[in-house]
Each structure stands twice: as C-alpha cells, then as structure tokens.
Short mmCIF file of C-alpha atoms in Angstrom, two decimals:
data_model
loop_
_atom_site.label_atom_id
_atom_site.label_comp_id
_atom_site.label_asym_id
_atom_site.label_seq_id
_atom_site.Cartn_x
_atom_site.Cartn_y
_atom_site.Cartn_z
CA MET A 1 32.13 37.10 62.82
CA ARG A 2 30.09 34.88 61.32
CA LEU A 3 28.85 33.55 64.53
CA ILE A 4 27.82 37.09 65.75
CA ASP A 5 26.59 38.20 62.29
CA ASN A 6 24.08 35.20 61.24
CA PRO A 7 20.52 36.07 63.19
CA GLN A 8 19.92 32.45 62.69
CA ASN A 9 22.50 31.56 65.86
CA PRO A 10 21.36 31.03 68.92
CA GLY A 11 21.33 34.40 71.03
CA ASP A 12 23.49 32.76 73.73
CA VAL A 13 26.30 31.59 70.78
CA ARG A 14 25.97 35.10 69.32
CA LYS A 15 26.55 36.68 72.99
CA ALA A 16 29.60 34.59 73.68
CA ALA A 17 31.33 35.18 70.44
CA LEU A 18 30.88 39.22 70.72
CA PHE A 19 32.18 38.56 74.59
CA THR A 20 34.87 36.40 73.52
CA LEU A 21 35.58 39.60 70.77
CA GLY A 22 35.67 41.96 73.07
CA LYS A 23 38.07 40.11 75.80
CA LEU A 24 40.50 39.33 72.46
CA SER A 25 40.23 43.13 71.58
CA GLN A 26 42.12 43.64 74.99
CA LYS A 27 44.89 41.21 74.38
CA HIS A 28 45.27 41.89 70.50
CA SER A 29 45.16 44.42 67.90
CA LEU A 30 42.53 43.92 65.95
CA THR A 31 42.89 47.26 63.55
CA LYS A 32 43.84 45.26 60.82
CA TYR A 33 40.66 43.81 61.05
CA ALA A 34 38.94 47.13 61.34
CA THR A 35 36.42 47.21 58.89
CA ALA A 36 35.71 43.62 59.12
CA VAL A 37 35.07 43.95 62.81
CA MET A 38 33.20 46.92 62.72
CA LEU A 39 30.79 46.50 59.73
CA PRO A 40 29.32 43.20 60.87
CA LEU A 41 28.96 44.72 64.99
CA ALA A 42 27.30 47.72 62.99
CA ARG A 43 24.51 45.19 61.18
CA VAL A 44 23.80 43.46 64.66
CA LEU A 45 23.60 46.50 66.57
CA ASP A 46 21.38 47.95 63.91
CA GLN A 47 19.14 44.67 63.51
CA GLY A 48 19.64 42.78 66.72
CA SER A 49 17.19 41.96 69.78
CA PRO A 50 17.91 44.60 72.67
CA SER A 51 20.16 41.97 74.35
CA ILE A 52 22.63 41.09 71.84
CA GLN A 53 22.83 45.05 70.75
CA ASN A 54 23.72 45.33 74.66
CA GLN A 55 26.31 43.01 74.39
CA VAL A 56 27.19 44.56 71.10
CA LEU A 57 27.91 48.18 73.27
CA GLU A 58 29.88 46.37 75.66
CA THR A 59 32.07 44.60 72.75
CA LEU A 60 31.97 47.73 70.83
CA HIS A 61 33.40 50.02 74.04
CA ASP A 62 36.44 47.00 73.98
CA ILE A 63 37.12 47.72 70.57
CA ILE A 64 37.23 51.31 71.07
CA ILE A 65 39.78 51.43 73.83
CA SER A 66 41.75 49.03 71.94
CA PHE A 67 41.75 51.18 68.51
CA GLU A 68 42.47 54.22 70.24
CA HIS A 69 42.70 56.96 67.33
CA GLU A 70 42.49 54.67 64.60
CA TYR A 71 38.43 54.41 65.49
CA LYS A 72 38.54 58.03 64.25
CA ALA A 73 37.37 56.76 60.88
CA PHE A 74 34.10 54.78 62.28
CA ILE A 75 33.06 58.07 64.28
CA PRO A 76 30.72 59.12 61.23
CA MET A 77 28.89 55.56 61.26
CA VAL A 78 27.50 56.20 64.97
CA GLY A 79 24.59 58.26 65.84
CA LEU A 80 24.26 60.77 68.69
CA ASN A 81 22.63 57.83 70.57
CA GLY A 82 25.46 55.09 70.24
CA TYR A 83 23.79 53.55 67.43
CA ILE A 84 25.15 52.52 64.13
CA ARG A 85 22.84 54.42 61.72
CA SER A 86 21.96 52.66 59.19
CA ASP A 87 22.32 54.74 56.18
CA PHE A 88 25.98 53.67 56.61
CA LEU A 89 25.27 49.71 56.13
CA ARG A 90 23.72 50.16 52.80
#
C-alpha cells in the first residue's frame, strides 16, 4: 500500500502495485485488511492523476467482487460518480 499511496513514486510503479493488488484480491481474501486497503485507495482516487485513477477504479472493481457483502460498509464513501467522497478522507 505504501507504493500505491506515495505520490512521489513513479506512476508505472504505482500502477503495477495497483494491478498486483487487484490480482491478489481475486485469489486471496483481503477482507481482514479492508480498511488498510480501502482508505489508501480512496486517497489515491481523490488526489491522483487520471491514469492512476483509472487503475484504482479497476482495482476497486476487483476488490469489490472479492469482498462481496463486506463491501457494504464502504458504500457511503463512494459518490454517485464512482469517486471516493473526500469528506470521508479527513
């Protein structure tokens, strides 16, 4: 998560980490780490460049599928446009 969340890391490194996280979520349950995963993704989605935001959305898609019903707790964080509401990040 530190690779993803740090804006000083190169975009390619952050994208690769996001892609890897998405693939891991397809094979292993990340529900134990839900908050530790979702909040950094929310920050990146709120503050990142458009290319990073697209990869975050793809990763969120993979994670939502793996979380199933456990994702309900995070629904209030997501606005209608698919972006994380910034008031939840403070």
